[in-house]
Tab-separated table of C-alpha atoms in Angstrom:
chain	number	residue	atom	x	y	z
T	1	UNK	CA	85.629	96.957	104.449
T	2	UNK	CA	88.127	98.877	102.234
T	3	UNK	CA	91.189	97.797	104.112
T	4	UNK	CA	91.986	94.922	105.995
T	5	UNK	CA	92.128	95.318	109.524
T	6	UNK	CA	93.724	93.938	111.939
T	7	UNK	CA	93.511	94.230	116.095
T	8	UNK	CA	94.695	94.599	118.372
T	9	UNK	CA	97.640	97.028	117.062
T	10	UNK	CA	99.949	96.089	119.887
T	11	UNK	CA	99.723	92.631	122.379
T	12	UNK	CA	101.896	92.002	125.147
T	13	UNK	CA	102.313	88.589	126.969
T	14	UNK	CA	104.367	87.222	129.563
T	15	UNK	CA	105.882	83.979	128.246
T	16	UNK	CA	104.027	81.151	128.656
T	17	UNK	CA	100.544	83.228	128.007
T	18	UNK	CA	98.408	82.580	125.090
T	19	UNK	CA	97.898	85.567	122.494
T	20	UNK	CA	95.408	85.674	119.811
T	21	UNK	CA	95.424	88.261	116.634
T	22	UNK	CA	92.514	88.331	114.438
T	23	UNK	CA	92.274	89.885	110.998
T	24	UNK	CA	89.769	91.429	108.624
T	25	UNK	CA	90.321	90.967	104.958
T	26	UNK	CA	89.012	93.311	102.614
T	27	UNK	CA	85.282	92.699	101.548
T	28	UNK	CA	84.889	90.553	98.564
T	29	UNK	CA	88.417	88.543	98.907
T	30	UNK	CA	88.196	85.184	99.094
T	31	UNK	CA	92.216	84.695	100.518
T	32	UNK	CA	93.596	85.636	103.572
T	33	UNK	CA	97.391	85.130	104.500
T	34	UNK	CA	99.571	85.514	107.325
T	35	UNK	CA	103.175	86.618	107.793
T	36	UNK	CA	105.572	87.058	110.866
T	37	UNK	CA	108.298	89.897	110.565
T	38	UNK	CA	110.929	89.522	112.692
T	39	UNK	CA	113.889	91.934	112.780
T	40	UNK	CA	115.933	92.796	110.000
T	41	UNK	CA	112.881	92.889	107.658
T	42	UNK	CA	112.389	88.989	107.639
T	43	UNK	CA	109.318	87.811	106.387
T	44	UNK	CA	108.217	84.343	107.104
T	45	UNK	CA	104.895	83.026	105.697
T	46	UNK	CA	102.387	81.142	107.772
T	47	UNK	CA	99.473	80.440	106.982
T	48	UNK	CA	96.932	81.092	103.978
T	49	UNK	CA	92.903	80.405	103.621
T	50	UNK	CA	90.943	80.295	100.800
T	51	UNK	CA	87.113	81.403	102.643
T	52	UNK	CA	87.328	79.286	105.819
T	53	UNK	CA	89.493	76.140	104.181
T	54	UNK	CA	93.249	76.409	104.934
T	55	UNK	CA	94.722	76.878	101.311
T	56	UNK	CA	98.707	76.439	102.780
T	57	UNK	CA	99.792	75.622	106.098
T	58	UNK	CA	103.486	74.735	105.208
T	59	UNK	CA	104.877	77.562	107.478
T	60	UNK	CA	103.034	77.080	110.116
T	61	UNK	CA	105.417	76.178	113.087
T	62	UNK	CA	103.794	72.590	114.139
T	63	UNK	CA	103.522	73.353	117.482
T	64	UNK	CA	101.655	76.411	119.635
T	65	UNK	CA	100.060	77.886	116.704
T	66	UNK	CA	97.000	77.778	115.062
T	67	UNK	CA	94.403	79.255	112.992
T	68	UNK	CA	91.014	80.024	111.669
T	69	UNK	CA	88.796	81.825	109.480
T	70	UNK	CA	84.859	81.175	109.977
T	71	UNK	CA	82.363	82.285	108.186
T	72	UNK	CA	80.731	86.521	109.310
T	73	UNK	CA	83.693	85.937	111.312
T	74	UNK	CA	87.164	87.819	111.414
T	75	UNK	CA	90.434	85.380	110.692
T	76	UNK	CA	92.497	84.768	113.968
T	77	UNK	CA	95.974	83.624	114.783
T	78	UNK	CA	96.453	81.853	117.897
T	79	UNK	CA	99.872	81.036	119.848
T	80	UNK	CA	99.595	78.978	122.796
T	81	UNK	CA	102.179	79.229	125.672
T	82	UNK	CA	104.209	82.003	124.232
T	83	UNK	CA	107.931	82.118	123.845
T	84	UNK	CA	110.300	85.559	124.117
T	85	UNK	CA	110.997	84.354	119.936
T	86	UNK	CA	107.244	84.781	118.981
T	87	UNK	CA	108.023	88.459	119.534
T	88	UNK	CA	107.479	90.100	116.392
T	89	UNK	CA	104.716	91.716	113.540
T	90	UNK	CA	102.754	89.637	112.452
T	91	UNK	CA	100.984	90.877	109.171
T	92	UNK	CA	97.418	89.806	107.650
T	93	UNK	CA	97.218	90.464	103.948
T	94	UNK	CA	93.989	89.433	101.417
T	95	UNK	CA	93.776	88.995	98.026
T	96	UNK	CA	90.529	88.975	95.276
T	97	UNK	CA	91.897	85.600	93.978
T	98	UNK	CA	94.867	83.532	93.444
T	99	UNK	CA	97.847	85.085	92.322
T	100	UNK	CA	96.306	88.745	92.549
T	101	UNK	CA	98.095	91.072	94.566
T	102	UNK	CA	98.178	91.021	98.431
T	103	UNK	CA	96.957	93.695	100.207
T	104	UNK	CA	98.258	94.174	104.348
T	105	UNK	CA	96.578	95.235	107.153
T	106	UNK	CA	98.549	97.652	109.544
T	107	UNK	CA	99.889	94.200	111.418
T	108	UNK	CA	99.714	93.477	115.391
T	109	UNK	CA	102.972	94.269	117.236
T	110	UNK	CA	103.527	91.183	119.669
T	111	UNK	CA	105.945	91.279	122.748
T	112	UNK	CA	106.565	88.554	125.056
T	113	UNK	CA	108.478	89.173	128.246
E	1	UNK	CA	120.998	80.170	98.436
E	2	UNK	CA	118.081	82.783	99.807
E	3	UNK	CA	114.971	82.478	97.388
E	4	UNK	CA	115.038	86.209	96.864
E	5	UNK	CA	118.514	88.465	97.109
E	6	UNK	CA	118.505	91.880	97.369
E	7	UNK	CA	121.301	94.253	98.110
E	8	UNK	CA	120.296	95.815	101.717
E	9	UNK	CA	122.082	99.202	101.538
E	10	UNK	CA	121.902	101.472	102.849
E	11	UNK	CA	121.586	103.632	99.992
E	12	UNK	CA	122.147	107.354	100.664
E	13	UNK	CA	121.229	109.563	98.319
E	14	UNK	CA	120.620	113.625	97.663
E	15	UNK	CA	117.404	114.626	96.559
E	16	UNK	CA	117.003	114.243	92.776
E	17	UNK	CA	119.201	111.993	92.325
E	18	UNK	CA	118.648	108.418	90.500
E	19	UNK	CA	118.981	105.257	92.498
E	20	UNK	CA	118.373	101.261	90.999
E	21	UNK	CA	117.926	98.607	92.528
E	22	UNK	CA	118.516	95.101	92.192
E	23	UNK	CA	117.036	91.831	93.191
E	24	UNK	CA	117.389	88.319	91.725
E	25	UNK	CA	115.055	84.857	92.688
E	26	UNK	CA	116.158	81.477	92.795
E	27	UNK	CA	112.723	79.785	91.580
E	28	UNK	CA	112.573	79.579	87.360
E	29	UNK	CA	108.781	78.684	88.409
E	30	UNK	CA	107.806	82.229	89.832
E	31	UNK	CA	104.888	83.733	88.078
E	32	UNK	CA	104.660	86.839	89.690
E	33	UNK	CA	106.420	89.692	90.895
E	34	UNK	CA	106.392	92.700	92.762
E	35	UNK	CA	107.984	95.569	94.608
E	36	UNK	CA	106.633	96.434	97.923
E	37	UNK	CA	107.502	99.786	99.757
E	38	UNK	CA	107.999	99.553	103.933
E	39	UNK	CA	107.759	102.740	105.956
E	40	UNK	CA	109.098	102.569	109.273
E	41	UNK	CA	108.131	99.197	110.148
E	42	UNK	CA	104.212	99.803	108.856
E	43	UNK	CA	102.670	97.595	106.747
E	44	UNK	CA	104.393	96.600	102.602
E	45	UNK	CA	102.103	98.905	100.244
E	46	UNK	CA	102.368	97.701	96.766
E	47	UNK	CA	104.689	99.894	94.747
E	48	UNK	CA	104.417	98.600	91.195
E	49	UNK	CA	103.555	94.888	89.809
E	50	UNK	CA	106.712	93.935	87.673
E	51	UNK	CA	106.506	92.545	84.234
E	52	UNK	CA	109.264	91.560	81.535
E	53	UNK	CA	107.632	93.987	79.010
E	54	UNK	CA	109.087	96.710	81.649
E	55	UNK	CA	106.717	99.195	83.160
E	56	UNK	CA	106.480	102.709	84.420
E	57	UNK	CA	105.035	104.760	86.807
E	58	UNK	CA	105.636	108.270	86.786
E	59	UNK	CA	109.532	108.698	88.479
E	60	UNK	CA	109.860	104.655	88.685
E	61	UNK	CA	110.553	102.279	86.315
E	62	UNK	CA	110.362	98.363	86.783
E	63	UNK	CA	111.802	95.430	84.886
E	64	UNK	CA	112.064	91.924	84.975
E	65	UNK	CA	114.453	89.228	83.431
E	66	UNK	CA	113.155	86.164	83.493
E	67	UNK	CA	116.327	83.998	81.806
E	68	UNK	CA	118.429	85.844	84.264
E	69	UNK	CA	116.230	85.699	86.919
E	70	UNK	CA	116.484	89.840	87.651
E	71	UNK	CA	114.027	92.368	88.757
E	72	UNK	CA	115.177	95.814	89.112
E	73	UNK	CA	113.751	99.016	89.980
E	74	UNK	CA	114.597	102.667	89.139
E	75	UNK	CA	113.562	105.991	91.073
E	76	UNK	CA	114.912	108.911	88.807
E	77	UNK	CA	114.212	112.167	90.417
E	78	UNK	CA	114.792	110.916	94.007
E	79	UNK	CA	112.470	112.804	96.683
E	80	UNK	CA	112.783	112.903	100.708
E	81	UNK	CA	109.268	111.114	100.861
E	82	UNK	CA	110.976	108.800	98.838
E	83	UNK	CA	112.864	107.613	102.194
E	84	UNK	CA	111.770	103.827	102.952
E	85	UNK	CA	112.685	99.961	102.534
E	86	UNK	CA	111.783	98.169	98.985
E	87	UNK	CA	110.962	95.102	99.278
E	88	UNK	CA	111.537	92.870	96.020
E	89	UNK	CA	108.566	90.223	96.050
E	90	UNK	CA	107.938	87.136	94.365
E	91	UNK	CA	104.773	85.389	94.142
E	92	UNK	CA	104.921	81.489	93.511
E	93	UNK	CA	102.258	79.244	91.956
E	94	UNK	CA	99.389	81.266	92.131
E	95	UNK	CA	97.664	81.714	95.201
E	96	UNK	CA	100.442	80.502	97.405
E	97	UNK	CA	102.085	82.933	99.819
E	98	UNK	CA	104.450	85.797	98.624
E	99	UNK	CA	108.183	85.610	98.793
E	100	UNK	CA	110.082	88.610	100.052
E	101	UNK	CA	113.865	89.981	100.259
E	102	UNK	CA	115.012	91.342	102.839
E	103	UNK	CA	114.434	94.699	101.534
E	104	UNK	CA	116.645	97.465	100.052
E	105	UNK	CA	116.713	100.544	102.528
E	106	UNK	CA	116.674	103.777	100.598
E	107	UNK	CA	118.136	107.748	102.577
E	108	UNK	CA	117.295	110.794	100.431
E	109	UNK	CA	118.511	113.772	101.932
E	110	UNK	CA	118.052	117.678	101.245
């Protein structure tokens, strides 16, 4: 597609529930990258995959998350056993090819009560 | 010492006026940068890519200092639509995630 997409828009969980987000990139890139933003416009990088390889995993937290991109597949982002701190945007973005710009999808809005 | 310092206003402004910004990065390594515009908690659209020659685009003008480390931007002719957070953004070794401030929220009023 044109844009990346990303779904669903909003998630909530109860703590302790698993939540999965799953992104899009735009047709033709070859990276896809993941971001949290938590309040006060903090953006933490996650994760980042070059086709289905994982190019950077150093902010992954070690524990309750992981993800995937596999081939005719959209990426996802999984988070076991939720905690009320996961709550937060978390942003897909893809890019033609290293260093190139990033390009967002609209982001999934998750709340855990 | 944050790896990318921005000044997070507010800035309030009347329409038309000029408003800079500044931003400064603590890795001599960084190979790219950026400025990013946030509306209302939606996604960062790219504003303008940032390089030391300078560039411009139309009302905003975008510079870089690499042996001071600075990136700056400037909005002459300030508009309401202009209304939004700027986030300065640098870009590592290529390929490897982007690096964001904390964003530089921006008021114009009629």
């Amino acid at each position: 597609g044109e844009e990346v997409a990303q779904t669903p828009k909003h998630l909530v969980r109860g703590e302790g529930q698993k939540a999965k987000l799953y992104c899009a990139p735009i047709k033709g890139h070859s990276y896809v990258f993941w971001y949290q933003q938590v309040l006060k416009n903090e953006f933490k990088f996650l994760i980042s995959f070059q086709n289905e390889n994982v190019f950077d995993e150093t902010g992954m937290p070690k524990e309750r998350f992981s993800a995937k991109c596999l081939p005719n597949s959209p990426c996802s982002l999984e988070i076991q056993a939720t905690k009320l701190e996961d709550s937060a945007v978390y942003f897909c973005a893809s890019s033609q090819s290293p260093g190139n710009i990033q390009y967002f999808g609209a982001g999934t809005r998750l709340s855990v009560l | 010492r944050k790896e990318v310092e921005q000044d997070p206003g507010p800035f309030n402004v009347p329409e038309g006026a000029t408003v800079a910004f500044n931003c400064t990065y603590s890795n001599s390594a960084s190979q790219s940068f950026f400025w990013y515009r946030q509306d209302c908690r939606k996604e960062p659209k790219l504003l303008m890519s940032v390089y030391s020659s300078g560039n411009e685009d139309g009302r905003f003008t975008a510079q870089l200092n690499r042996a001071s480390q600075y990136i700056s931007l400037l909005i002459r002719d300030s508009k309401l639509s202009d209304s939004a957070t700027y986030l300065c953004v640098v870009n590592g070794q290529a390929g490897t995630a982007l690096i964001f401030g904390k964003g530089t929220t921006l008021s114009v009023s009629s």
